């Protein structure tokens, strides 16, 4: 029989509910099968002396996590966890589960993260794990809605590419009909090419691939990025949209995910409301040095090590931007200040725990762009498909990219970025 009702909305003299056997509680004369579906749990009552023996036998011998469909009348029962109870007329076992489960979805036995990731199907039967992915889905939904409100068009760009953009060491090479090719690190060059098209303002939500050398709690080898790029804005306007995107994501979750937040133990989920401070890189290193958290003082030109990001995060206490980075530690496509070429119009959005976004004003002038390649030791000829279009009317533009997993991780205070991906890819993990 097909399902007629879900566990949270059962009613009537005959309803069919389908789901997983969460638990069987046998109290002697009476026994309960707790059936679980996406919406919750339903108590199914077996009164052994009053019911058909076969029905009782089937209902009580089925293994936990088997899939069953139960048909019967729904009655009010104040002692049932949801206040409702089903008295079954029939039970169909749709898929019997092996009694040896690699992971206990009831959560009574804790599992280590690797075991959970190896058995994600079972792991996501836990409501608090499911909640992370419901929230991730809501983040993407509200971000798309926000992009629409700022007049941005969703695009999809190639993931098999000819060049890297974010530094040559982190590329995954592949062979493409005998030619060398790579998995894409970032939609950077494609989204820039599109601001020069009639679309002007674009976004993309898609996978990126990076051959990160180390295993860390905040790096993945395959991640999802939210990229934004717009013609006729400067880096400060791009930061406004970046801030708006984050707030839209938090607002969407606050508005639509109250149950999920509760499951995850949030009773005080707060949407960041103040404007995020915009510190220059110079101010940032002064503040970091003033905290005394580092053994060695930072000097101008240094990248910020993890401890420095943490010290500054604690000091600021919320999201903040770091602007005006040294040109040398930002990529070739970031524009420098004309009156101070050492200084770039690149920015990062930081969460107190880690970097969430990189972005900047782009170099849209052909000659300056090509000179930038040479300064960074790159061969502009390789990027001809990109630079060429800067000869035919490329408007001033700016943009940025979020790592979706880092956004989920910081929003929900997850300890490891792998918890924010269903099937993470890291140095050890290639399947499932
Ligand atoms: P970006 O996001 O700018 O490409 P990233 O994501 O690799 O860089 P960040 O998030 O900027 O790194 O991290 C800042 C600091 O974290 C780095 O300066 C470095 O000290 C440390 N870090 C970055 N990548 C790694 C890594 N793979 N293993 C260990 N530490 C790292
Ligand atoms: P960047 O390299 O800083 O910038 O990446 C942007 C954001 O993506 C996330 N991210 C990652 N998350 C998990 N694992 C990884 N290995 C990983 N790498 C990056 C981070 C990071 O802040 N083209 C530029 C963006 C731009 O200028 O528009 C870029 O790729 O949250």
Coordinates of N, CA and C in Angstrom, one line a residue, residues 6-125:
X6 N 2.0 11.2 6.6 CA 3.4 11.2 7.2 C 3.2 11.2 8.7
X7 N 4.2 10.8 9.4 CA 4.1 10.6 10.9 C 3.6 11.9 11.6
X8 N 4.0 13.0 11.1 CA 3.6 14.3 11.8 C 2.1 14.7 11.5
X9 N 1.5 14.0 10.6 CA 0.2 14.4 10.2 C -0.8 13.3 10.0
X10 N -0.7 12.3 10.8 CA -1.6 11.1 10.7 C -3.0 11.4 11.3
X11 N -4.0 10.8 10.7 CA -5.3 11.0 11.2 C -6.2 9.9 10.5
X12 N -7.3 9.6 11.1 CA -8.3 8.9 10.3 C -8.4 7.4 10.8
X13 N -9.5 6.8 10.2 CA -9.7 5.4 10.6 C -8.8 4.4 9.9
X14 N -8.4 4.8 8.6 CA -7.3 4.0 8.0 C -6.3 5.0 7.4
X15 N -5.1 4.8 7.9 CA -4.0 5.6 7.3 C -2.9 4.6 7.0
X16 N -2.1 4.9 6.0 CA -0.9 4.1 5.8 C 0.3 5.0 6.0
X17 N 1.1 4.6 6.9 CA 2.3 5.4 7.1 C 3.5 4.5 6.8
X18 N 4.5 5.1 6.2 CA 5.7 4.3 5.8 C 7.0 4.9 6.3
X19 N 7.9 4.1 6.7 CA 9.2 4.6 7.2 C 10.1 3.5 7.7
X20 N 11.0 3.9 8.6 CA 12.0 3.0 9.2 C 11.5 2.6 10.6
X21 N 11.9 1.4 10.9 CA 11.6 0.9 12.3 C 12.7 1.5 13.2
X22 N 12.3 2.4 14.0 CA 13.3 3.1 14.9 C 13.6 2.3 16.1
X23 N 12.6 1.7 16.6 CA 12.8 1.0 17.9 C 11.6 0.0 18.1
X24 N 11.8 -1.1 18.8 CA 10.7 -1.9 19.2 C 10.8 -2.1 20.7
X25 N 9.7 -1.7 21.4 CA 9.7 -1.8 22.8 C 8.6 -2.9 23.2
X26 N 9.1 -4.0 23.8 CA 8.2 -5.0 24.1 C 8.0 -5.0 25.6
X27 N 6.7 -4.8 26.1 CA 6.5 -4.7 27.5 C 5.8 -5.9 28.0
X28 N 5.7 -7.0 27.2 CA 5.0 -8.2 27.7 C 3.7 -8.3 26.9
X29 N 2.6 -8.0 27.5 CA 1.3 -8.1 26.9 C 1.1 -7.1 25.8
X30 N 1.8 -6.0 25.9 CA 1.7 -4.9 24.9 C 3.1 -4.6 24.4
X31 N 3.2 -4.2 23.2 CA 4.5 -3.8 22.6 C 4.3 -2.7 21.6
X32 N 5.4 -1.9 21.4 CA 5.3 -0.8 20.5 C 6.4 -0.8 19.5
X33 N 6.0 -0.5 18.3 CA 6.9 -0.3 17.2 C 7.0 1.2 17.0
X34 N 8.1 1.8 17.0 CA 8.2 3.2 16.8 C 8.7 3.4 15.3
X35 N 7.8 4.0 14.5 CA 8.1 4.1 13.1 C 8.6 5.6 12.9
X36 N 9.7 5.7 12.1 CA 10.2 7.0 11.9 C 10.2 7.4 10.4
X37 N 9.8 8.6 10.1 CA 9.9 9.1 8.7 C 10.6 10.5 8.8
X38 N 10.6 11.1 7.6 CA 11.3 12.4 7.5 C 10.7 13.4 8.5
X39 N 9.4 13.2 8.8 CA 8.7 14.3 9.6 C 8.7 14.0 11.1
X40 N 9.0 12.8 11.5 CA 9.0 12.5 12.9 C 8.8 11.0 13.2
X41 N 8.2 10.8 14.4 CA 8.0 9.4 14.8 C 6.5 9.1 15.1
X42 N 6.1 7.9 14.9 CA 4.8 7.5 15.2 C 4.8 6.2 16.0
X43 N 4.0 6.1 17.1 CA 3.9 4.9 17.9 C 2.9 4.0 17.3
X44 N 3.3 2.7 17.1 CA 2.3 1.7 16.6 C 2.2 0.7 17.7
X45 N 0.9 0.4 18.1 CA 0.7 -0.4 19.3 C 0.3 -1.8 18.9
X46 N 0.9 -2.8 19.6 CA 0.5 -4.2 19.4 C 0.0 -4.8 20.7
X47 N -1.3 -5.1 20.7 CA -1.8 -5.8 21.9 C -1.9 -7.3 21.6
X48 N -1.0 -8.0 22.2 CA -0.7 -9.4 21.7 C -1.9 -10.3 21.8
X49 N -2.7 -10.2 22.8 CA -3.9 -11.1 23.0 C -5.0 -10.7 22.1
X50 N -5.1 -9.5 21.6 CA -6.2 -9.0 20.9 C -6.0 -8.9 19.4
X51 N -4.8 -9.2 19.0 CA -4.5 -9.0 17.6 C -4.1 -10.3 16.9
X52 N -4.2 -10.3 15.6 CA -3.8 -11.5 14.8 C -2.4 -11.8 15.0
X53 N -2.1 -13.1 15.3 CA -0.8 -13.6 15.7 C 0.3 -13.3 14.6
X54 N -0.1 -13.4 13.4 CA 0.9 -13.2 12.3 C 1.3 -11.7 12.3
X55 N 0.3 -10.9 12.5 CA 0.5 -9.4 12.5 C 1.5 -9.1 13.6
X56 N 1.2 -9.6 14.8 CA 2.1 -9.3 15.9 C 3.5 -9.9 15.7
X57 N 3.6 -11.1 15.1 CA 4.9 -11.7 14.9 C 5.7 -10.9 13.8
X58 N 5.0 -10.5 12.8 CA 5.7 -9.6 11.8 C 6.2 -8.3 12.4
X59 N 5.3 -7.7 13.1 CA 5.6 -6.3 13.6 C 6.7 -6.3 14.6
X60 N 6.8 -7.4 15.4 CA 7.7 -7.4 16.5 C 9.1 -8.1 16.2
X61 N 9.1 -8.8 15.1 CA 10.3 -9.5 14.8 C 11.2 -8.8 13.7
X62 N 10.6 -7.8 13.2 CA 11.3 -7.0 12.1 C 12.5 -6.3 12.8
X63 N 13.6 -6.3 12.1 CA 14.8 -5.7 12.6 C 14.8 -4.2 12.6
X64 N 15.5 -3.6 13.5 CA 15.6 -2.1 13.5 C 16.1 -1.6 12.2
X65 N 15.6 -0.5 11.7 CA 16.0 0.2 10.5 C 15.5 -0.5 9.2
X66 N 14.6 -1.5 9.4 CA 13.9 -2.0 8.2 C 12.9 -1.0 7.8
X67 N 12.5 -1.1 6.5 CA 11.5 -0.2 6.0 C 10.1 -0.9 6.0
X68 N 9.1 -0.3 6.6 CA 7.8 -0.9 6.7 C 6.7 0.1 6.3
X69 N 5.6 -0.5 5.9 CA 4.4 0.4 5.7 C 3.3 -0.2 6.7
X70 N 2.7 0.6 7.5 CA 1.8 0.1 8.4 C 0.4 0.8 8.2
X71 N -0.6 0.0 8.1 CA -2.0 0.6 7.9 C -2.8 0.3 9.1
X72 N -3.6 1.3 9.5 CA -4.4 1.1 10.7 C -5.1 2.4 11.0
X73 N -5.8 2.3 12.2 CA -6.6 3.5 12.7 C -5.7 4.3 13.6
X74 N -5.9 5.6 13.5 CA -5.1 6.5 14.4 C -5.9 7.0 15.5
X75 N -5.4 6.8 16.7 CA -6.2 7.2 17.9 C -5.4 8.2 18.7
X76 N -6.1 9.0 19.5 CA -5.4 9.9 20.4 C -4.9 9.0 21.6
X77 N -3.7 9.3 22.0 CA -3.2 8.5 23.2 C -2.2 9.4 23.9
X78 N -2.6 10.0 25.0 CA -1.8 11.0 25.7 C -0.4 10.4 26.1
X79 N -0.3 9.1 26.3 CA 0.9 8.5 26.7 C 1.9 8.3 25.6
X80 N 1.4 8.4 24.3 CA 2.3 8.3 23.2 C 3.2 9.5 23.0
X81 N 4.4 9.4 22.6 CA 5.3 10.6 22.5 C 4.7 11.8 21.7
X82 N 3.9 11.5 20.7 CA 3.3 12.6 19.9 C 1.9 12.8 20.2
X83 N 1.3 12.0 21.2 CA -0.1 12.2 21.5 C -1.0 11.4 20.6
X84 N -0.4 10.7 19.6 CA -1.2 9.8 18.7 C -0.6 8.5 18.6
X85 N -1.4 7.5 18.3 CA -0.9 6.1 18.2 C -1.7 5.4 17.1
X86 N -1.0 4.5 16.4 CA -1.7 3.7 15.4 C -1.9 2.3 15.9
X87 N -3.2 1.8 15.6 CA -3.5 0.4 15.9 C -3.5 -0.3 14.6
X88 N -2.5 -1.2 14.3 CA -2.3 -1.6 12.9 C -3.3 -2.7 12.5
X89 N -3.8 -2.6 11.3 CA -4.5 -3.7 10.6 C -3.6 -4.6 9.8
X90 N -2.6 -4.0 9.3 CA -1.6 -4.8 8.5 C -0.3 -4.1 8.5
X91 N 0.8 -4.9 8.3 CA 2.1 -4.3 8.2 C 2.9 -5.0 7.0
X92 N 3.4 -4.2 6.2 CA 4.2 -4.8 5.0 C 5.7 -4.4 5.3
X93 N 6.5 -5.4 5.2 CA 8.0 -5.2 5.3 C 8.5 -4.9 3.9
X94 N 8.9 -3.7 3.6 CA 9.3 -3.3 2.3 C 10.8 -3.6 2.0
X95 N 11.6 -3.5 3.1 CA 13.0 -3.8 3.0 C 13.5 -4.2 4.4
X96 N 13.9 -5.4 4.5 CA 14.4 -5.9 5.8 C 15.9 -5.4 6.0
X97 N 16.2 -4.9 7.2 CA 17.6 -4.4 7.4 C 18.3 -5.6 8.1
X98 N 19.6 -5.6 7.8 CA 20.5 -6.6 8.5 C 20.5 -6.2 10.0
X99 N 20.5 -7.2 10.9 CA 20.5 -6.9 12.3 C 21.9 -6.2 12.7
X100 N 22.9 -6.5 12.0 CA 24.2 -5.9 12.3 C 24.3 -4.5 11.6
X101 N 24.1 -3.4 12.3 CA 24.2 -2.1 11.7 C 25.6 -1.5 11.9
X102 N 26.2 -0.9 10.9 CA 27.5 -0.4 11.0 C 27.5 0.9 11.9
X103 N 26.3 1.4 12.1 CA 26.2 2.7 12.8 C 24.7 2.7 13.3
X104 N 24.6 3.3 14.5 CA 23.3 3.3 15.2 C 22.5 4.6 14.9
X105 N 21.5 4.6 14.0 CA 20.9 5.9 13.7 C 20.1 6.4 14.9
X106 N 19.8 5.6 15.9 CA 19.1 6.2 17.1 C 20.0 7.1 17.9
X107 N 21.3 7.0 17.6 CA 22.2 7.9 18.3 C 22.6 7.5 19.7
X108 N 22.1 6.3 20.1 CA 22.4 5.8 21.5 C 23.9 5.5 21.6
X109 N 24.4 4.9 20.5 CA 25.9 4.6 20.4 C 26.5 5.7 19.5
X110 N 27.5 6.4 20.1 CA 28.2 7.4 19.3 C 29.1 6.7 18.3
X111 N 29.2 7.4 17.1 CA 30.2 6.9 16.1 C 31.2 8.0 15.8
X112 N 32.4 7.6 15.5 CA 33.4 8.5 15.1 C 33.1 9.0 13.7
X113 N 33.6 10.2 13.4 CA 33.3 10.9 12.1 C 33.6 9.9 10.9
X114 N 34.8 9.3 10.8 CA 35.0 8.4 9.6 C 34.0 7.3 9.5
X115 N 33.5 6.7 10.6 CA 32.5 5.7 10.5 C 31.2 6.3 10.0
X116 N 30.9 7.5 10.4 CA 29.7 8.2 10.0 C 29.8 8.5 8.5
X117 N 31.0 9.0 8.0 CA 31.1 9.3 6.6 C 31.1 8.1 5.7
X118 N 31.6 7.0 6.2 CA 31.5 5.7 5.5 C 30.1 5.3 5.3
X119 N 29.2 5.7 6.2 CA 27.8 5.2 6.3 C 26.8 6.3 6.3
X120 N 27.0 7.3 5.3 CA 26.3 8.5 5.4 C 24.8 8.3 5.3
X121 N 24.4 7.2 4.6 CA 22.9 7.0 4.4 C 22.3 6.7 5.8
X122 N 23.0 5.9 6.6 CA 22.5 5.7 8.0 C 22.7 6.9 8.9
X123 N 23.8 7.6 8.7 CA 24.1 8.8 9.5 C 23.1 9.8 9.4
X124 N 22.6 10.0 8.1 CA 21.6 11.1 7.8 C 20.2 10.6 8.3
X125 N 20.1 9.5 8.8 CA 18.8 9.1 9.4 C 18.7 9.8 10.8

